[in-house]
Amino acid sequence: MRQTLLIIGLIGSSLNMHGQQHYSVHQAQDLEQKSLNLSDEDYYTLNHTTEIPKVNRGGCQLEKVVFGWHPYWSNGFEVNYDWSLISDFSYFSYEVNPNTGDPNSTHGWATNAAVTDALNNGVNVNLCVTLFSSHATLFGNPTATQNLINNLISLVQSRGAHGVNIDFEGIASSQKTNFTNFMIDLSNQMHAAIPGSQVSTVLYAVDWNNVFDIQALDPYVDLFIIMGYGYYYNGSNTSGPTDPLYHFGNNYNFTLSKTVTDYLDKGVTPSKLILGLPYYGYEYCVDNHITPSSVCTSTNGSAKTFRVVENNTSGNYSQANLNYDAASRTRYWNYTSGTDQQCFVVSQADFAERLDFINKRGIGGMGIWAMGYDDGYSAFWDEIYNHFTTCSTQPCSGDLWDMGGPLKNYYNDENYTYTISPDNASAITLTIDTIDIESNYDYLYIYDGADTSAAQIPGSPFTGQLSGFSFTSSTGDLTFRFTSDGATVTSGWTGNYTCITDNTPPNTTASSSGNWETQDFIVNFTDTDGQSGIDEGYYLVSDYDGTNWSANTNNGFLYDDFQGSAPWTNQTGVWSESAGNLVQTDESSSNTNYWIDLDQNSLSSFLYHWKGSIDGTGNNRRAGIHFFCDDPTLPNRNNSYFVYYRVDSDKVQIYKVINDSWTLEQEASIQIDPAVNYDYKVYFNPISGEVTCYLDDQKVLTWVDPSPHTAGNSFSFRTGNCTTSWSEVMVYKSRSNQETISIGSPLADVRYQNPSPNISSAAVYSISKDLAGLLSSPYIHYVDVDWTSPIPSAVLDISSNDKDTLVLPNAYEGLWIHSIDQNSGLMEYEYSIGTAQGLSDVLAWTPHNLDTSFIVGSSLFTSGQNYYLNVKSTNFAGLDTIISSDGFLALSADQLAENNNEYFAFPNPFTDQIVLSNLTQNMTIQLYDAQGKMVDFNQQGNVLYGLDNLSSGSYYLLISNENQIISKIPLLKE
């Protein structure tokens, strides 16, 4: 360890005296290491660092480029690299021989262990190519340049690497065109030989010689990495920060902010521009402790790495000696050891500000010079995680200012946009202290929302001098845009913000218009949230078949309370349903599978909800769900997502499965205990790709899939080495404020009617989510459904014997047998009397409660006329059925005596039956059509049934006794 400290401590020590040639830090530190005469492998012995525990980053994905140079003298330190936070690894270096293009050294590129580790961890690997002088010699020799290109392609291919990083420094202005041509030639050949390969180049902190023809290079070069640490160096005459974010001192106005603006103004594509940051700084002997201070005559600055300062074995870098330069946003130490000393090394807080600056400027990411200089400390890794990953969050309050910093002027030709969006913010209170912007040429735009399509706040855009003001946004986002022209600059603007957080879940209700639903119906949802506002609502339609509640999975809904009704498939594991619980008891299986068909598509987002506990005796117990599966029979359901809740490691994890191969995408720490019942929810939006996990309605993990699955045919429970007991599972779909619910068929949302008037056959569940990601409690709206009319029974005339003749002036009694309606129940009867079935021309429809008989006087009837009793049965759903009697003939006593020996047939016209009167025993009845063909024969009885299949037309009846025709009655079939 002592030797390690020696190597790290020597980096960048006094190589250059005042007035001597200035070397870049890359060259200076390379020369220093060469002076030690150590082999590349020697550093693995010297750098025998202590491996620190790796921080679990929860599967969070990088959203920016993190380009780290690994110089050969850092060999061995790679054991402490956080590979999950590195996108590009650049091995330093291939040292170019300008006469031939061959390497003077590649420092063991072919076998280097750090390169191997980078490749094994899925990081893009680059070979850094260095040339610090004699550029004209190389560029003037086409054979040498082509040989160099050939060598680089071969070395990248042989290592299975991904590209090259060109670090040519000190290029004269006369070589601008030659350098441009070389880079274009290299890019074309590298990209052709290795499809998908990457060619990058460094950019100087200040391009004094104007050697970078950005307009020509940008279409060909993949990344431009600014060496953002050349502002103060070991040979500086005054002390200062290696990487001032904003202006430092009174006169020196070259900063990270200005450099980024200049290169963007020259035309670098923002996503290609990478800001390299130092993991070191310089310590100077100074005339006094003011800043900036003159450096002691004939002395040079000495490089100090972040590790050296953090170790503080000298005691010089204590809190008592710490100072802060607010203009450049840099901490430094003042102490005296024989002479006054000043040490500028970026701290964790300073580093965080620089990453925040990268985000606000919208450029591609950051570079690191050099990896290993922070060995043993996770501070910088933590900030990369906090700023550049999918798990990044923004603080709920902070200071705001232009890109000149809080104390200095902004720059010419600025044009940038950024948004502040703190987690769980329902609104943001913005306070602007001062505005001083060149009037009518430079502008500050502020938008009340997540982008520039939102409405501008009152007074925006701002220009000129204005007093301060406050504004509270309508959502949890504010967007800023600033533009300046190429002339006058001023002090700009400063302010601060504070977010208003939402910790109160929303509320939701649901209602429909009727007491009973008889056809497709509308449910209205009302969602309220007094703080952040409503983001989205979800609903689930469940129906009851008289025994079990379920849902139509063909429509994307799922409900099962595990009473044995749903058609699950037990693929693997020991699953059983008992007493309202789904139990899995096979602890030996690492991947059980209990699945059901469920249609899921990109027309909706989905909320998966289940309840229960995870238990068992092992130490790696986990359980969860697969969703958006397209083949549930395969081990990992082919293409799907799955979420695990782990009780032994207290984790929640999100996995994505492609072609049955899974990848852990993200995880987070949670408190989850075995044998404890929890409420689990998982949200998925197949359009945005967002997957959010909840535990007891607390949001515990979010991941966004940049290329989400858009369809699935099944849902599956999955457990590993545990037992589980689930009490309920539900799947909701996203909704609007009004949804139409279909009923009445196997394809409908509601497939069943009420099994009885007091038991609903449908339940509509509602959940809402607010903009803070909080979920409401479920609201259940029960719905009574009946789409069928009552089932009628017999209607009788005059008496329970259904007499067919009413002898006037006797009163008439109508009666009927109760109708049946098991769904909504029978509400009332109405009756009428007419001269034909269904008519009410004799007695209008009359309500009769649930009574089944009535009596009316004879005054309604005319002798010799046929009459019919009609009964309407109406259920509580408002549906009715009408049934009519077979009719009766009203006759006065005189007519009855006159016609005592005559025979009567009614109804006439008839439909399905004919009733005859005055028949005596042993009479024969025969029905003939108009052509004399007998169509029905009944030897006994006074009723002919089943005549509804006869064609309409004329018929006649023959009534005979002992083969003697007694009567012939003409009839008409309707």
GROMACS .gro file of N, CA and C in nm, residues 856-970:
model
  345
  856VAL      N    1 -11.407  -0.830  -1.324
  856VAL     CA    2 -11.471  -0.713  -1.382
  856VAL      C    3 -11.614  -0.749  -1.419
  857GLY      N    4 -11.699  -0.649  -1.423
  857GLY     CA    5 -11.839  -0.672  -1.453
  857GLY      C    6 -11.864  -0.704  -1.599
  858SER      N    7 -11.987  -0.747  -1.628
  858SER     CA    8 -12.022  -0.793  -1.762
  858SER      C    9 -12.045  -0.680  -1.860
  859SER      N   10 -12.047  -0.556  -1.811
  859SER     CA   11 -12.078  -0.444  -1.899
  859SER      C   12 -11.971  -0.421  -2.006
  860LEU      N   13 -11.851  -0.477  -1.986
  860LEU     CA   14 -11.743  -0.461  -2.085
  860LEU      C   15 -11.766  -0.545  -2.210
  861PHE      N   16 -11.856  -0.647  -2.201
  861PHE     CA   17 -11.860  -0.749  -2.304
  861PHE      C   18 -11.990  -0.744  -2.385
  862THR      N   19 -11.977  -0.784  -2.513
  862THR     CA   20 -12.090  -0.791  -2.604
  862THR      C   21 -12.115  -0.937  -2.638
  863SER      N   22 -12.238  -0.976  -2.629
  863SER     CA   23 -12.271  -1.115  -2.657
  863SER      C   24 -12.233  -1.153  -2.800
  864GLY      N   25 -12.174  -1.272  -2.813
  864GLY     CA   26 -12.133  -1.322  -2.943
  864GLY      C   27 -11.991  -1.282  -2.983
  865GLN      N   28 -11.920  -1.210  -2.897
  865GLN     CA   29 -11.784  -1.162  -2.929
  865GLN      C   30 -11.680  -1.245  -2.854
  866ASN      N   31 -11.570  -1.276  -2.923
  866ASN     CA   32 -11.456  -1.341  -2.859
  866ASN      C   33 -11.368  -1.235  -2.790
  867TYR      N   34 -11.315  -1.270  -2.673
  867TYR     CA   35 -11.229  -1.179  -2.597
  867TYR      C   36 -11.106  -1.254  -2.545
  868TYR      N   37 -11.002  -1.173  -2.515
  868TYR     CA   38 -10.875  -1.231  -2.468
  868TYR      C   39 -10.823  -1.151  -2.350
  869LEU      N   40 -10.771  -1.223  -2.253
  869LEU     CA   41 -10.706  -1.161  -2.138
  869LEU      C   42 -10.555  -1.155  -2.165
  870ASN      N   43 -10.495  -1.038  -2.148
  870ASN     CA   44 -10.350  -1.019  -2.166
  870ASN      C   45 -10.288  -0.981  -2.032
  871VAL      N   46 -10.174  -1.044  -1.999
  871VAL     CA   47 -10.104  -1.015  -1.873
  871VAL      C   48  -9.960  -0.978  -1.905
  872LYS      N   49  -9.918  -0.862  -1.853
  872LYS     CA   50  -9.781  -0.814  -1.871
  872LYS      C   51  -9.707  -0.831  -1.737
  873SER      N   52  -9.593  -0.905  -1.741
  873SER     CA   53  -9.507  -0.924  -1.624
  873SER      C   54  -9.384  -0.835  -1.640
  874THR      N   55  -9.358  -0.749  -1.544
  874THR     CA   56  -9.244  -0.656  -1.552
  874THR      C   57  -9.150  -0.682  -1.435
  875ASN      N   58  -9.016  -0.693  -1.465
  875ASN     CA   59  -8.920  -0.715  -1.357
  875ASN      C   60  -8.859  -0.582  -1.314
  876PHE      N   61  -8.773  -0.586  -1.212
  876PHE     CA   62  -8.715  -0.464  -1.157
  876PHE      C   63  -8.614  -0.400  -1.251
  877ALA      N   64  -8.572  -0.471  -1.354
  877ALA     CA   65  -8.484  -0.412  -1.454
  877ALA      C   66  -8.564  -0.338  -1.561
  878GLY      N   67  -8.699  -0.341  -1.548
  878GLY     CA   68  -8.783  -0.271  -1.644
  878GLY      C   69  -8.816  -0.351  -1.767
  879LEU      N   70  -8.777  -0.477  -1.771
  879LEU     CA   71  -8.807  -0.563  -1.886
  879LEU      C   72  -8.940  -0.633  -1.861
  880ASP      N   73  -9.018  -0.652  -1.968
  880ASP     CA   74  -9.149  -0.712  -1.950
  880ASP      C   75  -9.176  -0.820  -2.053
  881THR      N   76  -9.277  -0.904  -2.021
  881THR     CA   77  -9.324  -1.010  -2.109
  881THR      C   78  -9.476  -1.007  -2.109
  882ILE      N   79  -9.538  -1.022  -2.225
  882ILE     CA   80  -9.685  -1.024  -2.237
  882ILE      C   81  -9.728  -1.164  -2.282
  883ILE      N   82  -9.825  -1.219  -2.213
  883ILE     CA   83  -9.883  -1.347  -2.252
  883ILE      C   84 -10.036  -1.332  -2.250
  884SER      N   85 -10.103  -1.401  -2.341
  884SER     CA   86 -10.248  -1.387  -2.356
  884SER      C   87 -10.317  -1.521  -2.330
  885SER      N   88 -10.444  -1.510  -2.291
  885SER     CA   89 -10.524  -1.631  -2.272
  885SER      C   90 -10.564  -1.688  -2.409
  886ASP      N   91 -10.622  -1.808  -2.404
  886ASP     CA   92 -10.666  -1.869  -2.530
  886ASP      C   93 -10.802  -1.815  -2.576
  887GLY      N   94 -10.860  -1.722  -2.495
  887GLY     CA   95 -10.980  -1.653  -2.535
  887GLY      C   96 -11.108  -1.715  -2.479
  888PHE      N   97 -11.214  -1.635  -2.477
  888PHE     CA   98 -11.345  -1.683  -2.433
  888PHE      C   99 -11.452  -1.612  -2.516
  889LEU      N  100 -11.568  -1.678  -2.524
  889LEU     CA  101 -11.680  -1.624  -2.599
  889LEU      C  102 -11.785  -1.574  -2.500
  890ALA      N  103 -11.823  -1.451  -2.517
  890ALA     CA  104 -11.929  -1.394  -2.432
  890ALA      C  105 -12.065  -1.422  -2.498
  891LEU      N  106 -12.156  -1.483  -2.423
  891LEU     CA  107 -12.290  -1.513  -2.475
  891LEU      C  108 -12.393  -1.479  -2.368
  892SER      N  109 -12.501  -1.421  -2.414
  892SER     CA  110 -12.612  -1.400  -2.321
  892SER      C  111 -12.679  -1.534  -2.294
  893ALA      N  112 -12.759  -1.539  -2.193
  893ALA     CA  113 -12.828  -1.665  -2.159
  893ALA      C  114 -12.917  -1.710  -2.274
  894ASP      N  115 -12.982  -1.613  -2.341
  894ASP     CA  116 -13.069  -1.648  -2.452
  894ASP      C  117 -12.989  -1.708  -2.566
  895GLN      N  118 -12.879  -1.643  -2.601
  895GLN     CA  119 -12.797  -1.695  -2.710
  895GLN      C  120 -12.742  -1.834  -2.677
  896LEU      N  121 -12.706  -1.851  -2.553
  896LEU     CA  122 -12.654  -1.981  -2.513
  896LEU      C  123 -12.758  -2.089  -2.533
  897ALA      N  124 -12.890  -2.054  -2.500
  897ALA     CA  125 -12.997  -2.153  -2.518
  897ALA      C  126 -13.022  -2.180  -2.666
  898GLU      N  127 -13.017  -2.072  -2.747
  898GLU     CA  128 -13.042  -2.088  -2.890
  898GLU      C  129 -12.933  -2.171  -2.957
  899ASN      N  130 -12.813  -2.156  -2.910
  899ASN     CA  131 -12.700  -2.222  -2.974
  899ASN      C  132 -12.651  -2.342  -2.894
  900ASN      N  133 -12.742  -2.391  -2.811
  900ASN     CA  134 -12.696  -2.497  -2.721
  900ASN      C  135 -12.645  -2.617  -2.798
  901ASN      N  136 -12.714  -2.641  -2.919
  901ASN     CA  137 -12.672  -2.757  -2.997
  901ASN      C  138 -12.573  -2.719  -3.107
  902GLU      N  139 -12.533  -2.593  -3.111
  902GLU     CA  140 -12.436  -2.552  -3.213
  902GLU      C  141 -12.295  -2.563  -3.158
  903TYR      N  142 -12.208  -2.566  -3.256
  903TYR     CA  143 -12.067  -2.584  -3.216
  903TYR      C  144 -11.989  -2.457  -3.252
  904PHE      N  145 -11.900  -2.420  -3.166
  904PHE     CA  146 -11.823  -2.296  -3.185
  904PHE      C  147 -11.673  -2.327  -3.182
  905ALA      N  148 -11.598  -2.259  -3.269
  905ALA     CA  149 -11.451  -2.272  -3.270
  905ALA      C  150 -11.390  -2.132  -3.254
  906PHE      N  151 -11.297  -2.120  -3.165
  906PHE     CA  152 -11.231  -1.990  -3.147
  906PHE      C  153 -11.088  -2.015  -3.096
  907PRO      N  154 -10.996  -1.927  -3.113
  907PRO     CA  155 -11.017  -1.801  -3.185
  907PRO      C  156 -11.030  -1.825  -3.334
  908ASN      N  157 -11.087  -1.732  -3.401
  908ASN     CA  158 -11.103  -1.741  -3.545
  908ASN      C  159 -11.096  -1.598  -3.601
  909PRO      N  160 -10.986  -1.560  -3.660
  909PRO     CA  161 -10.873  -1.640  -3.706
  909PRO      C  162 -10.790  -1.698  -3.589
  910PHE      N  163 -10.722  -1.811  -3.619
  910PHE     CA  164 -10.640  -1.877  -3.516
  910PHE      C  165 -10.491  -1.863  -3.552
  911THR      N  166 -10.408  -1.894  -3.451
  911THR     CA  167 -10.262  -1.889  -3.472
  911THR      C  168 -10.199  -2.025  -3.443
  912ASP      N  169 -10.208  -2.072  -3.318
  912ASP     CA  170 -10.139  -2.196  -3.285
  912ASP      C  171 -10.231  -2.304  -3.228
  913GLN      N  172 -10.357  -2.265  -3.193
  913GLN     CA  173 -10.448  -2.364  -3.140
  913GLN      C  174 -10.592  -2.322  -3.168
  914ILE      N  175 -10.682  -2.422  -3.162
  914ILE     CA  176 -10.827  -2.398  -3.182
  914ILE      C  177 -10.901  -2.466  -3.066
  915VAL      N  178 -10.993  -2.391  -3.004
  915VAL     CA  179 -11.074  -2.444  -2.894
  915VAL      C  180 -11.219  -2.456  -2.944
  916LEU      N  181 -11.280  -2.569  -2.917
  916LEU     CA  182 -11.418  -2.591  -2.959
  916LEU      C  183 -11.508  -2.606  -2.836
  917SER      N  184 -11.633  -2.562  -2.850
  917SER     CA  185 -11.729  -2.573  -2.740
  917SER      C  186 -11.845  -2.664  -2.779
  918ASN      N  187 -11.915  -2.710  -2.676
  918ASN     CA  188 -12.035  -2.791  -2.690
  918ASN      C  189 -12.008  -2.930  -2.745
  919LEU      N  190 -11.883  -2.972  -2.749
  919LEU     CA  191 -11.855  -3.108  -2.795
  919LEU      C  192 -11.902  -3.208  -2.692
  920THR      N  193 -11.947  -3.321  -2.741
  920THR     CA  194 -11.982  -3.430  -2.651
  920THR      C  195 -11.887  -3.545  -2.675
  921GLN      N  196 -11.893  -3.640  -2.588
  921GLN     CA  197 -11.802  -3.752  -2.595
  921GLN      C  198 -11.823  -3.831  -2.725
  922ASN      N  199 -11.718  -3.888  -2.777
  922ASN     CA  200 -11.715  -3.972  -2.896
  922ASN      C  201 -11.725  -3.893  -3.026
  923MET      N  202 -11.716  -3.759  -3.019
  923MET     CA  203 -11.713  -3.680  -3.142
  923MET      C  204 -11.571  -3.676  -3.198
  924THR      N  205 -11.565  -3.671  -3.331
  924THR     CA  206 -11.435  -3.667  -3.400
  924THR      C  207 -11.417  -3.531  -3.465
  925ILE      N  208 -11.292  -3.475  -3.452
  925ILE     CA  209 -11.262  -3.343  -3.507
  925ILE      C  210 -11.156  -3.362  -3.615
  926GLN      N  211 -11.181  -3.306  -3.735
  926GLN     CA  212 -11.084  -3.313  -3.845
  926GLN      C  213 -11.067  -3.174  -3.905
  927LEU      N  214 -10.937  -3.136  -3.927
  927LEU     CA  215 -10.905  -3.005  -3.983
  927LEU      C  216 -10.854  -3.024  -4.125
  928TYR      N  217 -10.917  -2.951  -4.222
  928TYR     CA  218 -10.882  -2.964  -4.362
  928TYR      C  219 -10.836  -2.827  -4.413
  929ASP      N  220 -10.745  -2.830  -4.514
  929ASP     CA  221 -10.709  -2.705  -4.579
  929ASP      C  222 -10.808  -2.675  -4.691
  930ALA      N  223 -10.783  -2.566  -4.762
  930ALA     CA  224 -10.880  -2.522  -4.864
  930ALA      C  225 -10.891  -2.620  -4.979
  931GLN      N  226 -10.791  -2.705  -5.000
  931GLN     CA  227 -10.794  -2.802  -5.109
  931GLN      C  228 -10.854  -2.935  -5.065
  932GLY      N  229 -10.898  -2.941  -4.940
  932GLY     CA  230 -10.964  -3.062  -4.891
  932GLY      C  231 -10.869  -3.165  -4.835
  933LYS      N  232 -10.745  -3.126  -4.809
  933LYS     CA  233 -10.647  -3.217  -4.752
  933LYS      C  234 -10.652  -3.208  -4.601
  934MET      N  235 -10.668  -3.326  -4.536
  934MET     CA  236 -10.674  -3.324  -4.390
  934MET      C  237 -10.534  -3.295  -4.334
  935VAL      N  238 -10.527  -3.198  -4.243
  935VAL     CA  239 -10.396  -3.158  -4.189
  935VAL      C  240 -10.386  -3.186  -4.040
  936ASP      N  241 -10.496  -3.219  -3.972
  936ASP     CA  242 -10.487  -3.250  -3.829
  936ASP      C  243 -10.604  -3.338  -3.792
  937PHE      N  244 -10.582  -3.427  -3.699
  937PHE     CA  245 -10.687  -3.519  -3.658
  937PHE      C  246 -10.680  -3.538  -3.508
  938ASN      N  247 -10.793  -3.520  -3.443
  938ASN     CA  248 -10.798  -3.536  -3.298
  938ASN      C  249 -10.928  -3.608  -3.266
  939GLN      N  250 -10.917  -3.726  -3.214
  939GLN     CA  251 -11.037  -3.805  -3.196
  939GLN      C  252 -11.114  -3.764  -3.072
  940GLN      N  253 -11.050  -3.710  -2.971
  940GLN     CA  254 -11.118  -3.670  -2.851
  940GLN      C  255 -11.062  -3.537  -2.804
  941GLY      N  256 -11.140  -3.469  -2.723
  941GLY     CA  257 -11.095  -3.342  -2.667
  941GLY      C  258 -11.148  -3.224  -2.745
  942ASN      N  259 -11.139  -3.107  -2.681
  942ASN     CA  260 -11.195  -2.987  -2.743
  942ASN      C  261 -11.087  -2.887  -2.786
  943VAL      N  262 -10.960  -2.926  -2.790
  943VAL     CA  263 -10.853  -2.834  -2.828
  943VAL      C  264 -10.762  -2.900  -2.931
  944LEU      N  265 -10.734  -2.826  -3.039
  944LEU     CA  266 -10.632  -2.868  -3.136
  944LEU      C  267 -10.507  -2.783  -3.111
  945TYR      N  268 -10.397  -2.852  -3.081
  945TYR     CA  269 -10.273  -2.781  -3.046
  945TYR      C  270 -10.174  -2.784  -3.162
  946GLY      N  271 -10.071  -2.701  -3.151
  946GLY     CA  272  -9.954  -2.707  -3.240
  946GLY      C  273  -9.983  -2.672  -3.383
  947LEU      N  274 -10.066  -2.570  -3.404
  947LEU     CA  275 -10.102  -2.533  -3.540
  947LEU      C  276 -10.019  -2.415  -3.593
  948ASP      N  277  -9.916  -2.374  -3.518
  948ASP     CA  278  -9.840  -2.256  -3.558
  948ASP      C  279  -9.758  -2.279  -3.683
  949ASN      N  280  -9.733  -2.407  -3.721
  949ASN     CA  281  -9.653  -2.435  -3.840
  949ASN      C  282  -9.736  -2.435  -3.968
  950LEU      N  283  -9.869  -2.425  -3.955
  950LEU     CA  284  -9.953  -2.423  -4.075
  950LEU      C  285  -9.937  -2.290  -4.148
  951SER      N  286  -9.949  -2.297  -4.278
  951SER     CA  287  -9.941  -2.176  -4.359
  951SER      C  288 -10.067  -2.093  -4.338
  952SER      N  289 -10.055  -1.963  -4.355
  952SER     CA  290 -10.171  -1.875  -4.346
  952SER      C  291 -10.268  -1.906  -4.460
  953GLY      N  292 -10.396  -1.893  -4.430
  953GLY     CA  293 -10.495  -1.918  -4.534
  953GLY      C  294 -10.625  -1.973  -4.477
  954SER      N  295 -10.711  -2.027  -4.566
  954SER     CA  296 -10.844  -2.076  -4.528
  954SER      C  297 -10.838  -2.224  -4.493
  955TYR      N  298 -10.913  -2.263  -4.390
  955TYR     CA  299 -10.925  -2.402  -4.345
  955TYR      C  300 -11.070  -2.424  -4.302
  956TYR      N  301 -11.108  -2.551  -4.275
  956TYR     CA  302 -11.238  -2.578  -4.216
  956TYR      C  303 -11.228  -2.701  -4.128
  957LEU      N  304 -11.319  -2.704  -4.031
  957LEU     CA  305 -11.326  -2.815  -3.937
  957LEU      C  306 -11.450  -2.901  -3.970
  958LEU      N  307 -11.433  -3.029  -3.967
  958LEU     CA  308 -11.546  -3.122  -3.975
  958LEU      C  309 -11.563  -3.188  -3.840
  959ILE      N  310 -11.685  -3.176  -3.786
  959ILE     CA  311 -11.719  -3.241  -3.659
  959ILE      C  312 -11.816  -3.354  -3.690
  960SER      N  313 -11.782  -3.474  -3.654
  960SER     CA  314 -11.864  -3.591  -3.689
  960SER      C  315 -11.890  -3.677  -3.565
  961ASN      N  316 -11.998  -3.754  -3.574
  961ASN     CA  317 -12.033  -3.844  -3.466
  961ASN      C  318 -12.077  -3.976  -3.529
  962GLU      N  319 -11.999  -4.081  -3.502
  962GLU     CA  320 -12.026  -4.213  -3.560
  962GLU      C  321 -12.034  -4.205  -3.711
  963ASN      N  322 -11.932  -4.139  -3.770
  963ASN     CA  323 -11.915  -4.125  -3.914
  963ASN      C  324 -12.020  -4.039  -3.982
  964GLN      N  325 -12.094  -3.964  -3.898
  964GLN     CA  326 -12.193  -3.872  -3.954
  964GLN      C  327 -12.146  -3.730  -3.929
  965ILE      N  328 -12.134  -3.654  -4.037
  965ILE     CA  329 -12.088  -3.516  -4.023
  965ILE      C  330 -12.199  -3.436  -3.957
  966ILE      N  331 -12.162  -3.373  -3.849
  966ILE     CA  332 -12.259  -3.295  -3.773
  966ILE      C  333 -12.249  -3.147  -3.809
  967SER      N  334 -12.120  -3.100  -3.824
  967SER     CA  335 -12.102  -2.955  -3.849
  967SER      C  336 -11.974  -2.933  -3.929
  968LYS      N  337 -11.976  -2.826  -4.012
  968LYS     CA  338 -11.858  -2.784  -4.087
  968LYS      C  339 -11.835  -2.636  -4.055
  969ILE      N  340 -11.719  -2.607  -3.995
  969ILE     CA  341 -11.690  -2.470  -3.947
  969ILE      C  342 -11.574  -2.412  -4.028
  970PRO      N  343 -11.598  -2.303  -4.107
  970PRO     CA  344 -11.485  -2.240  -4.180
  970PRO      C  345 -11.394  -2.163  -4.082
   0.00000   0.00000   0.00000
